[in-house]
XYZ file of C-alpha atoms in Angstrom:
769
model
C -44.209 -91.054 15.010
C -47.750 -92.223 15.074
C -47.877 -91.191 18.698
C -46.957 -87.730 17.954
C -49.327 -87.521 15.014
C -52.401 -88.805 17.439
C -51.504 -85.591 19.788
C -50.999 -82.950 16.767
C -54.350 -84.085 15.118
C -56.158 -84.075 18.636
C -54.797 -80.331 19.694
C -55.745 -79.336 15.889
C -59.077 -80.750 16.073
C -59.705 -79.371 19.556
C -58.433 -75.992 18.221
C -60.928 -75.763 15.446
C -63.929 -76.944 17.500
C -62.846 -74.324 20.070
C -62.691 -71.790 17.430
C -66.490 -72.049 16.484
C -67.324 -71.324 20.364
C -66.540 -67.906 19.951
C -68.184 -66.956 17.072
C -71.326 -64.635 17.420
C -73.205 -66.347 14.786
C -72.406 -69.604 12.644
C -71.348 -69.672 9.226
C -73.909 -71.145 6.323
C -73.768 -74.461 5.432
C -72.333 -73.361 1.760
C -69.343 -71.970 3.840
C -68.945 -75.554 5.786
C -69.198 -77.626 2.892
C -66.109 -75.172 1.298
C -64.225 -75.439 4.567
C -64.920 -79.941 4.528
C -63.645 -79.773 0.784
C -60.409 -77.750 1.907
C -59.892 -79.919 4.774
C -60.099 -82.977 2.431
C -57.627 -81.748 -0.133
C -55.368 -80.684 2.318
C -55.292 -84.158 3.922
C -55.004 -85.938 0.415
C -52.238 -83.728 -1.196
C -50.480 -82.124 1.205
C -49.748 -84.732 4.135
C -47.420 -82.148 6.088
C -50.631 -79.992 6.191
C -52.740 -82.757 7.745
C -52.640 -80.755 11.189
C -54.583 -78.042 9.367
C -56.741 -80.378 7.681
C -57.692 -81.675 11.178
C -58.464 -78.001 12.684
C -60.548 -77.061 9.533
C -62.498 -80.184 9.788
C -62.893 -79.260 13.627
C -64.450 -76.295 12.353
C -66.849 -77.653 10.018
C -67.956 -80.382 12.535
C -68.538 -78.149 15.367
C -70.203 -75.265 13.062
C -72.409 -78.190 11.867
C -73.366 -79.767 15.021
C -74.037 -76.215 16.759
C -76.554 -75.407 13.760
C -77.952 -78.765 13.679
C -78.490 -77.918 17.745
C -79.868 -74.428 17.573
C -82.220 -75.920 14.540
C -83.589 -78.509 16.855
C -84.626 -76.017 19.217
C -88.528 -75.283 19.652
C -89.873 -73.187 16.957
C -90.088 -69.434 18.270
C -93.453 -69.292 17.027
C -94.407 -72.237 19.505
C -93.401 -70.696 22.693
C -96.032 -69.936 25.098
C -98.413 -72.192 23.386
C -99.816 -75.851 24.650
C -98.434 -78.661 22.997
C -99.293 -82.419 23.136
C -96.303 -84.579 23.207
C -95.611 -88.396 23.516
C -92.275 -89.158 25.222
C -89.989 -91.159 27.370
C -88.526 -90.180 30.656
C -84.652 -90.334 30.042
C -83.331 -89.528 33.516
C -84.008 -89.891 37.120
C -87.384 -87.981 38.314
C -86.520 -85.310 40.809
C -89.482 -85.056 43.339
C -89.332 -81.423 45.277
C -91.512 -79.954 47.282
C -93.283 -77.838 44.347
C -92.988 -79.932 41.587
C -91.332 -83.274 39.981
C -88.606 -82.404 37.591
C -87.639 -84.777 34.750
C -85.841 -84.915 31.092
C -88.292 -86.054 28.439
C -87.063 -87.364 25.063
C -89.986 -86.193 22.798
C -90.972 -88.652 20.235
C -94.079 -86.953 18.803
C -95.377 -83.553 19.253
C -98.836 -81.903 17.774
C -100.447 -78.709 18.312
C -104.014 -78.871 17.269
C -103.523 -82.069 15.706
C -101.003 -81.026 13.505
C -97.424 -82.326 13.689
C -94.736 -79.962 15.031
C -90.922 -79.877 14.617
C -89.788 -80.680 17.790
C -87.939 -83.981 18.671
C -85.292 -84.790 21.605
C -84.537 -83.488 24.932
C -86.990 -81.289 26.859
C -86.810 -80.673 30.536
C -90.300 -80.419 32.101
C -91.586 -79.679 35.681
C -94.786 -81.046 36.868
C -96.659 -79.169 39.475
C -99.818 -79.679 41.320
C -100.198 -83.359 42.300
C -97.798 -85.001 40.158
C -97.544 -88.509 40.019
C -94.901 -90.582 41.268
C -92.744 -90.868 38.064
C -90.373 -93.432 37.018
C -87.573 -93.570 34.682
C -87.944 -95.419 31.493
C -91.694 -94.730 31.533
C -93.578 -93.357 28.544
C -96.055 -90.369 28.547
C -98.979 -88.675 26.773
C -98.638 -85.318 28.271
C -99.900 -81.635 27.391
C -96.793 -79.069 27.956
C -96.441 -75.311 27.916
C -92.889 -74.880 26.406
C -90.553 -72.180 25.796
C -86.634 -71.968 24.156
C -83.817 -72.386 26.800
C -83.174 -69.229 27.898
C -81.186 -67.942 31.232
C -79.795 -65.084 33.171
C -76.940 -63.517 32.005
C -74.782 -61.553 34.766
C -71.298 -61.242 35.861
C -69.490 -64.328 36.989
C -72.556 -66.322 36.575
C -72.827 -69.544 34.614
C -74.395 -69.620 31.210
C -77.320 -71.633 31.403
C -78.062 -71.162 27.560
C -74.447 -72.568 26.535
C -75.218 -75.342 29.322
C -78.479 -76.214 27.413
C -76.727 -76.695 24.246
C -74.211 -78.678 25.703
C -76.609 -81.070 27.287
C -79.002 -81.032 24.069
C -82.017 -79.407 26.018
C -84.392 -78.212 22.914
C -86.903 -76.764 25.142
C -88.045 -76.211 28.974
C -91.516 -76.107 30.242
C -94.381 -77.456 32.548
C -97.274 -79.706 32.568
C -100.709 -78.488 31.922
C -103.607 -79.983 34.012
C -105.269 -82.221 31.245
C -107.380 -85.139 31.397
C -105.491 -86.497 28.590
C -102.179 -86.789 30.654
C -101.583 -90.705 31.025
C -98.798 -92.956 31.049
C -98.431 -95.113 28.121
C -96.959 -98.472 27.223
C -93.170 -98.440 27.264
C -90.022 -100.320 27.463
C -89.706 -102.733 30.188
C -86.294 -101.469 31.309
C -83.508 -99.043 30.355
C -80.296 -98.107 32.143
C -81.935 -95.544 34.085
C -84.367 -97.851 35.578
C -81.815 -100.137 36.695
C -79.824 -96.930 38.447
C -83.181 -95.943 40.002
C -83.381 -99.818 41.351
C -79.758 -99.753 42.861
C -80.593 -96.353 44.642
C -84.032 -97.677 46.128
C -82.009 -100.554 47.107
C -79.503 -98.754 48.942
C -81.961 -96.263 50.541
C -83.764 -99.400 51.951
C -80.744 -100.894 53.400
C -79.095 -97.861 54.813
C -81.286 -96.374 57.542
C -79.614 -92.707 57.367
C -80.921 -90.893 54.833
C -77.810 -88.760 54.361
C -75.526 -91.536 54.320
C -77.778 -93.608 51.822
C -77.775 -90.285 49.821
C -73.910 -90.218 49.467
C -73.827 -94.052 48.876
C -76.304 -93.315 45.642
C -73.970 -90.581 44.659
C -70.787 -92.960 44.818
C -72.798 -95.899 43.377
C -74.829 -94.734 40.345
C -74.161 -91.002 39.965
C -77.630 -90.240 41.599
C -77.389 -86.914 43.500
C -80.851 -86.130 43.600
C -80.645 -86.516 47.204
C -78.074 -83.925 48.125
C -79.546 -80.464 49.372
C -77.724 -77.071 48.827
C -75.550 -77.369 51.863
C -74.010 -80.781 50.551
C -72.835 -79.094 47.482
C -71.234 -76.097 49.743
C -69.355 -78.686 51.663
C -68.317 -80.263 48.249
C -67.057 -77.123 46.893
C -65.400 -75.670 49.928
C -63.424 -78.779 49.893
C -62.927 -79.085 46.265
C -64.527 -82.652 46.118
C -67.410 -82.096 43.691
C -65.975 -84.557 41.502
C -65.963 -87.312 44.011
C -69.821 -86.727 44.691
C -70.752 -87.657 41.336
C -68.807 -90.527 39.855
C -65.300 -89.320 38.555
C -63.149 -91.048 36.076
C -60.929 -92.215 38.891
C -63.760 -94.634 40.139
C -63.949 -96.036 36.384
C -60.385 -96.853 37.044
C -61.261 -98.548 40.104
C -63.770 -100.478 38.586
C -61.741 -101.561 35.621
C -58.941 -102.862 38.060
C -61.683 -104.723 39.681
C -62.109 -106.263 35.989
C -58.600 -107.192 36.295
C -58.825 -109.275 39.419
C -62.068 -110.605 38.354
C -60.154 -112.514 35.297
C -57.128 -113.062 37.444
C -59.450 -114.921 39.713
C -61.385 -116.855 36.791
C -57.920 -117.926 35.319
C -57.119 -119.147 38.742
C -59.973 -121.199 39.410
C -60.196 -122.300 35.697
C -56.750 -122.600 34.483
C -57.517 -124.258 31.243
C -59.122 -120.805 30.158
C -55.676 -119.867 28.899
C -56.223 -122.480 26.111
C -58.966 -120.510 24.517
C -57.753 -116.819 25.584
C -54.466 -115.715 26.595
C -54.847 -114.221 29.962
C -53.244 -110.443 29.067
C -56.299 -110.038 26.474
C -58.846 -111.729 28.803
C -57.902 -108.882 31.620
C -57.980 -106.032 29.476
C -61.350 -107.220 28.083
C -62.620 -107.519 31.323
C -61.380 -104.293 32.676
C -63.056 -102.507 29.363
C -66.359 -104.510 30.256
C -66.633 -103.888 34.048
C -65.685 -99.991 33.123
C -68.433 -99.893 30.539
C -70.801 -101.362 32.971
C -70.111 -99.180 35.813
C -69.820 -95.901 33.577
C -73.148 -96.681 32.056
C -74.563 -96.872 35.851
C -72.919 -93.463 36.265
C -74.916 -92.039 33.538
C -72.238 -91.601 31.255
C -70.818 -88.335 32.195
C -68.046 -86.694 30.769
C -65.394 -87.834 33.275
C -66.364 -91.250 33.027
C -66.573 -91.568 29.482
C -62.947 -89.840 28.836
C -61.498 -92.494 31.342
C -63.821 -95.266 29.527
C -62.478 -94.188 25.952
C -58.708 -94.374 27.398
C -59.040 -97.595 28.829
C -60.606 -98.766 25.603
C -57.820 -97.545 23.617
C -55.246 -99.290 26.280
C -57.368 -102.507 26.038
C -57.575 -102.627 22.343
C -53.818 -101.938 21.994
C -53.377 -104.989 24.373
C -55.951 -107.383 22.495
C -53.900 -106.335 19.566
C -50.696 -106.983 20.970
C -49.536 -102.880 20.438
C -48.001 -100.768 22.822
C -49.978 -97.500 23.338
C -48.403 -94.728 25.645
C -50.699 -92.569 28.016
C -50.497 -89.242 25.999
C -51.595 -91.176 22.630
C -54.311 -92.788 24.789
C -55.216 -89.374 25.827
C -55.371 -87.959 22.394
C -57.402 -90.694 20.883
C -59.999 -90.346 23.657
C -59.886 -86.562 23.021
C -60.471 -87.392 19.286
C -63.202 -89.722 20.157
C -65.340 -87.452 22.457
C -64.815 -84.434 19.873
C -65.866 -86.421 16.868
C -68.945 -88.047 19.015
C -69.933 -84.499 20.489
C -67.831 -81.499 20.031
C -70.357 -79.286 21.996
C -68.560 -81.386 24.888
C -65.904 -78.425 24.774
C -68.903 -76.092 26.150
C -68.608 -78.358 29.590
C -66.450 -77.412 32.568
C -65.992 -81.142 32.846
C -64.289 -81.588 29.354
C -61.433 -79.227 30.438
C -61.162 -80.216 33.994
C -60.845 -83.832 32.861
C -58.357 -83.322 29.761
C -56.109 -80.588 31.229
C -55.823 -82.127 34.794
C -54.599 -85.761 33.348
C -52.409 -84.038 30.695
C -50.523 -82.258 33.687
C -50.395 -85.365 35.472
C -48.743 -87.031 32.684
C -46.281 -84.183 31.621
C -45.802 -83.267 35.484
C -45.869 -86.403 37.618
C -42.524 -88.568 37.792
C -42.926 -92.535 39.004
C -40.331 -93.133 41.669
C -40.545 -97.010 41.858
C -43.072 -99.054 43.365
C -44.058 -99.824 46.810
C -46.147 -97.927 49.717
C -43.367 -94.854 49.677
C -43.641 -94.491 45.921
C -47.576 -94.540 46.413
C -47.815 -92.061 48.900
C -45.625 -89.604 47.210
C -47.275 -90.075 43.797
C -50.573 -89.349 45.746
C -49.392 -86.329 47.438
C -47.669 -84.839 44.146
C -50.518 -85.627 41.896
C -52.749 -83.763 44.376
C -50.423 -80.952 44.522
C -50.134 -80.685 40.443
C -54.107 -81.075 40.152
C -54.512 -78.374 42.855
C -52.150 -75.751 41.370
C -52.976 -76.899 37.604
C -56.719 -76.519 37.871
C -56.902 -73.608 39.614
C -57.051 -71.230 36.782
C -59.740 -73.114 35.400
C -61.717 -73.459 38.280
C -61.822 -69.826 38.989
C -62.556 -69.267 35.272
C -65.472 -71.911 35.283
C -66.886 -71.367 39.179
C -65.630 -68.226 40.041
C -64.222 -69.487 43.246
C -61.411 -72.191 44.531
C -60.733 -73.954 47.621
C -57.211 -73.360 49.356
C -57.956 -76.299 51.472
C -58.953 -78.479 48.578
C -55.145 -79.965 48.228
C -55.439 -81.450 51.784
C -59.122 -82.518 51.361
C -58.466 -84.413 48.119
C -55.117 -85.972 49.854
C -57.621 -87.339 52.515
C -60.697 -88.210 50.529
C -59.517 -89.357 47.189
C -57.729 -92.629 48.627
C -60.729 -93.094 51.154
C -63.377 -92.805 48.460
C -61.707 -94.766 45.639
C -59.964 -97.443 47.388
C -62.423 -98.004 50.009
C -66.161 -96.663 50.044
C -66.117 -97.486 45.909
C -65.311 -100.748 46.263
C -67.502 -101.448 49.336
C -70.384 -99.618 46.926
C -69.476 -101.882 43.866
C -69.498 -104.941 46.106
C -72.944 -103.791 47.862
C -74.397 -103.366 43.944
C -73.095 -106.758 43.188
C -74.698 -108.315 45.880
C -78.208 -106.358 45.874
C -78.062 -108.409 42.029
C -76.919 -111.496 43.455
C -77.746 -112.174 46.898
C -79.532 -109.146 48.341
C -79.382 -110.304 52.175
C -75.492 -109.985 51.586
C -75.678 -106.498 50.396
C -76.829 -105.076 53.850
C -73.784 -105.484 55.781
C -71.465 -104.232 52.718
C -73.786 -101.216 52.334
C -73.791 -100.400 56.289
C -70.104 -100.581 56.200
C -69.626 -98.363 53.006
C -72.324 -96.056 55.259
C -70.100 -95.855 58.146
C -67.057 -94.771 56.055
C -69.026 -92.349 54.079
C -70.251 -90.878 57.084
C -67.298 -90.434 58.718
C -65.412 -89.101 55.705
C -68.428 -86.235 55.454
C -68.098 -85.335 58.951
C -64.430 -84.545 58.503
C -65.433 -82.761 55.108
C -67.863 -80.780 57.144
C -65.447 -79.520 59.649
C -62.794 -78.688 57.179
C -65.501 -76.723 55.142
C -65.368 -74.203 58.209
C -61.552 -73.596 57.545
C -60.273 -70.219 56.525
C -59.763 -70.172 52.811
C -62.278 -72.864 52.001
C -64.468 -70.603 49.866
C -61.430 -68.223 47.839
C -63.517 -65.509 45.471
C -61.504 -63.532 42.815
C -62.827 -61.208 40.050
C -63.969 -62.627 36.986
C -60.875 -64.407 35.059
C -59.741 -63.002 31.497
C -59.004 -65.028 29.139
C -55.453 -64.138 28.903
C -54.884 -64.344 32.604
C -56.109 -67.630 32.390
C -53.533 -68.783 29.891
C -50.627 -66.999 31.631
C -51.437 -69.142 34.990
C -51.939 -72.361 33.056
C -48.425 -71.567 31.396
C -46.952 -70.760 34.762
C -48.473 -74.287 36.245
C -46.691 -76.247 33.244
C -43.514 -74.079 34.055
C -43.356 -74.527 37.934
C -43.577 -78.381 37.586
C -41.136 -79.036 34.866
C -38.296 -81.043 35.609
C -35.645 -80.793 38.183
C -32.673 -78.862 36.703
C -34.542 -76.631 34.678
C -33.715 -73.074 35.698
C -36.109 -70.420 37.426
C -38.704 -72.804 37.601
C -40.106 -70.186 40.483
C -40.786 -67.959 37.728
C -44.042 -69.749 37.089
C -45.177 -68.302 39.949
C -45.032 -64.689 38.714
C -47.489 -65.825 35.586
C -50.002 -66.056 38.120
C -50.154 -62.836 39.420
C -52.507 -61.626 36.633
C -55.000 -64.297 37.777
C -54.261 -63.389 41.554
C -54.157 -60.035 41.317
C -56.164 -58.451 38.573
C -56.219 -54.926 37.524
C -59.128 -53.087 38.958
C -60.957 -49.760 37.641
C -62.461 -48.368 40.715
C -64.648 -45.163 40.245
C -63.394 -41.804 41.199
C -64.165 -39.676 44.518
C -67.677 -38.254 43.237
C -68.251 -41.297 40.744
C -70.174 -44.445 41.181
C -70.625 -47.679 39.086
C -74.012 -49.342 38.805
C -74.947 -53.064 37.637
C -78.979 -53.737 37.251
C -78.614 -57.364 37.412
C -80.732 -60.051 35.587
C -82.808 -61.622 37.825
C -85.895 -62.465 36.086
C -89.101 -61.416 37.406
C -87.593 -59.387 40.319
C -85.109 -56.779 41.212
C -81.314 -56.667 42.243
C -79.484 -53.568 41.820
C -75.383 -53.542 42.601
C -73.974 -50.096 43.350
C -70.216 -49.216 43.905
C -68.276 -46.312 44.854
C -64.588 -45.918 45.396
C -64.506 -47.430 48.568
C -68.254 -48.940 49.492
C -70.901 -50.913 47.821
C -74.596 -51.296 48.280
C -77.049 -53.814 47.036
C -80.818 -52.552 46.614
C -83.096 -55.505 46.778
C -81.579 -59.346 46.006
C -84.286 -61.186 43.717
C -86.501 -64.057 44.218
C -86.491 -67.258 45.958
C -88.560 -69.922 44.693
C -90.333 -73.355 46.535
C -87.824 -75.283 44.551
C -84.896 -73.950 46.309
C -83.606 -71.947 43.536
C -82.117 -68.546 45.075
C -81.442 -65.744 42.870
C -79.722 -64.155 45.795
C -77.141 -67.381 45.815
C -77.377 -67.911 42.326
C -77.238 -64.445 40.792
C -76.315 -61.682 43.077
C -73.394 -62.890 45.346
C -71.489 -64.506 42.561
C -71.962 -61.347 40.675
C -70.662 -59.105 44.095
C -67.477 -61.464 43.682
C -66.977 -61.306 39.986
C -66.906 -57.547 40.076
C -64.249 -57.714 42.755
C -66.290 -56.505 45.522
C -64.986 -58.299 48.584
C -67.145 -56.257 51.413
C -70.722 -55.089 51.155
C -71.784 -51.957 53.409
C -75.405 -52.168 53.137
C -78.348 -54.276 51.678
C -81.283 -52.085 51.220
C -84.467 -54.346 50.544
C -87.175 -52.020 49.129
C -90.041 -54.201 50.521
C -91.014 -57.781 51.613
C -92.314 -59.118 48.376
C -90.397 -62.375 47.444
C -89.208 -61.405 43.894
C -87.027 -58.136 45.891
C -86.687 -59.821 49.440
C -86.668 -63.779 48.701
C -82.654 -63.729 48.038
C -81.785 -61.435 50.742
C -81.085 -64.140 53.419
C -78.110 -65.577 50.985
C -76.693 -62.014 50.676
C -76.711 -61.621 54.538
C -75.059 -64.923 54.865
C -72.361 -63.802 52.587
C -71.889 -60.605 53.991
C -73.184 -60.461 57.549
C -71.377 -57.216 58.412
C -73.403 -55.254 56.104
C -76.094 -52.575 57.375
C -79.802 -54.054 56.402
C -82.539 -51.453 55.693
C -86.199 -52.186 54.234
C -89.522 -50.689 53.818
C -91.142 -53.504 55.920
C -89.147 -54.365 58.604
C -92.065 -56.594 60.157
C -92.422 -58.784 56.997
C -88.682 -59.097 56.928
C -88.405 -59.955 60.627
C -91.017 -63.053 59.762
C -88.236 -64.222 57.169
C -85.774 -64.200 60.464
C -84.041 -61.088 58.604
C -84.114 -58.256 61.220
C -83.560 -55.027 59.488
C -83.757 -51.220 59.990
C -86.942 -48.977 58.726
C -85.719 -46.874 55.918
C -87.471 -43.521 56.177
C -87.673 -40.432 54.049
C -84.910 -37.851 55.205
C -82.123 -40.582 55.937
C -79.030 -39.758 53.953
C -75.268 -40.388 54.090
C -72.258 -40.039 51.908
C -69.621 -42.217 50.643
C -66.656 -41.072 48.613
C -68.092 -37.801 47.692
C -71.549 -39.682 46.401
C -74.722 -38.674 48.382
C -77.538 -41.047 49.043
C -81.047 -39.798 50.298
C -84.040 -42.094 51.172
C -87.104 -40.271 49.429
C -89.761 -42.694 50.611
C -92.076 -43.921 52.562
C -92.490 -41.454 55.028
C -92.358 -41.760 58.870
C -94.957 -43.954 59.667
C -95.994 -45.257 56.381
C -93.958 -48.375 56.221
C -95.141 -51.929 56.144
C -97.807 -51.133 53.723
C -96.712 -53.527 51.029
C -95.409 -51.824 47.486
C -96.273 -48.371 48.492
C -93.662 -48.711 51.485
C -90.838 -49.341 49.063
C -87.653 -47.328 49.904
C -86.972 -45.107 47.391
C -83.464 -44.239 47.453
C -81.910 -41.220 45.379
C -77.975 -41.567 44.255
C -76.204 -38.149 43.584
C -72.751 -38.174 42.231
C -70.902 -35.337 40.567
C -71.793 -36.062 36.935
C -75.089 -37.763 37.310
C -78.130 -38.993 39.614
C -79.784 -42.325 39.836
C -83.272 -42.979 41.422
C -84.318 -46.244 42.579
C -88.096 -46.895 43.172
C -88.710 -50.410 43.906
C -92.741 -51.174 43.592
C -94.133 -47.786 44.079
C -97.551 -47.136 42.357
C -98.569 -43.990 40.901
C -100.476 -42.744 44.264
C -96.877 -42.376 45.900
C -94.877 -41.054 42.766
C -96.032 -37.296 43.411
C -94.347 -37.442 46.371
C -91.462 -38.770 45.346
C -91.280 -36.531 42.395
C -91.720 -33.525 44.965
C -89.042 -34.614 47.205
C -86.517 -34.890 44.091
C -84.580 -31.626 44.442
C -83.699 -29.581 41.011
C -80.724 -30.845 39.517
C -79.231 -33.329 36.849
C -82.224 -35.574 35.479
C -81.872 -38.837 37.118
C -81.562 -42.135 35.295
C -84.678 -44.100 36.338
C -85.383 -47.437 37.548
C -88.926 -47.944 36.138
C -91.330 -48.950 39.122
C -93.062 -51.876 39.650
C -91.286 -53.622 36.568
C -93.375 -51.542 34.358
C -96.783 -52.484 35.634
C -99.745 -50.083 34.571
C -100.242 -49.062 38.048
C -97.152 -47.104 37.830
C -95.034 -44.978 35.807
C -97.698 -42.128 35.292
C -97.217 -39.648 32.929
C -97.077 -36.732 35.415
C -94.226 -38.488 37.103
C -92.440 -39.202 33.787
C -92.697 -35.481 32.891
C -91.902 -34.215 36.421
C -88.389 -36.673 36.052
C -87.356 -36.013 32.417
C -85.083 -39.015 32.822
C -82.288 -39.549 30.300
C -82.752 -43.216 30.245
C -85.005 -45.867 31.898
C -84.294 -49.332 33.050
C -86.732 -52.068 33.309
C -85.845 -55.270 35.457
C -88.465 -58.235 34.509
C -88.800 -61.632 33.284
C -88.615 -63.061 29.929
C -92.019 -63.775 28.790
C -93.200 -63.180 32.366
C -96.870 -63.837 33.197
C -97.567 -60.561 34.366
C -96.614 -58.883 30.562
C -94.301 -56.628 32.401
C -93.515 -54.075 31.274
C -96.900 -53.317 29.789
C -96.876 -51.903 26.047
C -98.880 -48.734 27.384
C -96.274 -47.882 29.699
C -93.643 -48.366 27.133
C -95.867 -46.450 25.177
C -95.952 -43.419 27.974
C -91.867 -43.421 28.177
C -91.811 -43.432 24.070
C -93.616 -40.427 23.828
C -91.776 -38.691 26.240
C -88.575 -39.315 24.519
C -87.269 -41.619 26.918
C -85.324 -44.710 25.832
C -86.162 -47.873 27.991
C -83.897 -50.882 28.619
C -84.971 -54.111 29.864
C -82.648 -56.753 31.601
C -85.058 -59.388 30.146
C -83.546 -58.457 26.614
C -79.922 -56.993 27.609
C -79.052 -59.363 30.580
C -77.426 -57.271 33.753
C -77.097 -53.620 32.581
C -74.065 -51.936 33.643
C -74.040 -48.044 33.893
C -71.242 -45.805 34.679
C -71.705 -42.262 36.427
C -68.367 -40.516 36.130
C -67.272 -37.702 38.276
C -66.990 -34.884 35.250
C -69.147 -36.431 32.653
C -73.075 -37.376 32.057
C -74.370 -40.901 33.315
C -73.729 -43.736 30.292
C -75.216 -47.266 29.715
C -72.628 -49.991 29.021
C -73.547 -52.814 26.690
C -75.781 -55.397 28.342
C -74.066 -58.829 29.458
C -76.019 -60.301 26.765
C -74.315 -58.519 24.200
C -71.214 -58.049 25.696
C -69.692 -61.208 24.412
C -72.087 -62.303 21.840
C -72.226 -66.105 21.272
C -74.305 -68.089 18.751
C -76.173 -69.966 21.105
C -77.667 -66.934 22.819
C -81.291 -66.136 22.151
């Protein structure tokens, strides 16, 4: 009875917490108070309705935590101002080519000598000769901060949701100031221990990449992994193994049990003081706790640690505990500690994966054969069960993941991780003995990674599907459960049918003569995705920054996949500036067959991306939609902004003019080349710069609406107020990606063009800025 009550309470609490995360705004505090009183009355007076009391408490608890987190963010009035802070570095600082990045816990913040309301986590970048930063150190810094705000596009992770889940209150960078200095701080912290272990591994393993892998397996230090490494991990579905997984914590707990067994074998009289079963449980919990701390207390490790704690406490109190009850109590503990954990993908992958294993995996005795059966069957269950969630959170899955995990999980968890744990122990007890142990672990990791790199090139390693709808997600999860019901249940194969809405979602393609457009949210840059019935074109690809952050990879390519576009026919880069061309390489890598055009082929060739010159007069037709290049004229390429490819797209019901970064010098030529016809929707030239969008140009085009692609609070001040005033005087509504997110437009064959709600407003959430 108690076990069923724990599971019911956990599910009800989860339902209440989850409901809050779908709200566009949070209820007022007085409403939270009423809900809490109602929950207490139900629990007290109506025992049969305690599940509802748990749900109401979950709503109240999650709403209160969400409101508190949003109130803790940097006040809007302080955005863009220089604030003096004192705080501790609470992460492993990452030194990059352009800057050092770290998380700072702000203790005190002042503006012009007056205290400001800012306490807690702040992510910081330090450019321009940053010192060597160490975890646990305390600093006095001058920072320029802003509230967490991310890019919103189809199929792209919501970074504002991630900031809320991680408790980030502001982001910013260090200003050059003579008062920036390190202060006296704590002598040690857990991140300092992690950093010391990571440095010890690097000093003893000569191959830097092998050392990086061991650092990730040992202490969850992934700073040395590059984009290629994560690409290999995603292609094999083993990202959960790269950073320390819950399974590794279980291995550490088993090590604790064996240490206790060894201690009682060496000193049998210990049994007179403490019974061996209780000692083994305590040792398992202690070792698992230490290892989880060294892993940085990631969500999968915390979940496993809490489950181990429930079992250990039951063993110490001589009470039984089932797997389902332990999992339910672990979920309750996490939701009570941090209800915003449900915003993380790891929460769902952890609990859903373990739940499916408990429900669907049947133990078949002992021995090697049974172990191999459970391992292989477990990987099959996990692969199928987590496929819907993987596609929901990441937009891609790996068809080779089951085989990769079948090989990698036992090698990493039962060989590499124990060697790494022993090496870590030797680093503290006898450093010379750590070298051969870490060498062995490095050789194993090297061989394992080589195999994964080969498997990452297999067909199906990257499998993309359109964005998953909530109802399709739920049906697929139900289908997975149905598939793995016990033998004897009739029609189990019907579970496959419930996967069909996920695997073959309905698609609404444009009719002949119609087209769809998405002006993507790529910050201070530009990328436009256009689709006709059978063809697709990308106009510009956003920026790529010195930090390695690539908008082509992070925004453009995922949006293409999320919208169900499997083939790209043309990539047109207006000109060679980074904010338009930086992400082109990622798009070319994903779609190498696409034709490529640009206004500055010489600059693109320097980027090792050969492209054809776009020239006024070039034209083609796709599915009843006409495309024509209006600029640059023959021989006017490679002249920076005014060499931008200007493209006119004309369907049966409307026209679109893509202008790149042309200035008012070129605008008259573009206006003159435009044939009479339907007034075109206009992409505002040069992000709304004052050197473009002349009154004459606006008057000549008379666009029904205009679109701006610009970054939030960008340093150029785009779009300029005087430019917006020109459009307002002409009666032209202007929509900005900085305010709207990605902006979709429909150009039907039998109706005027229309703008759809921006991605920021399509699914409003309380954490959106």
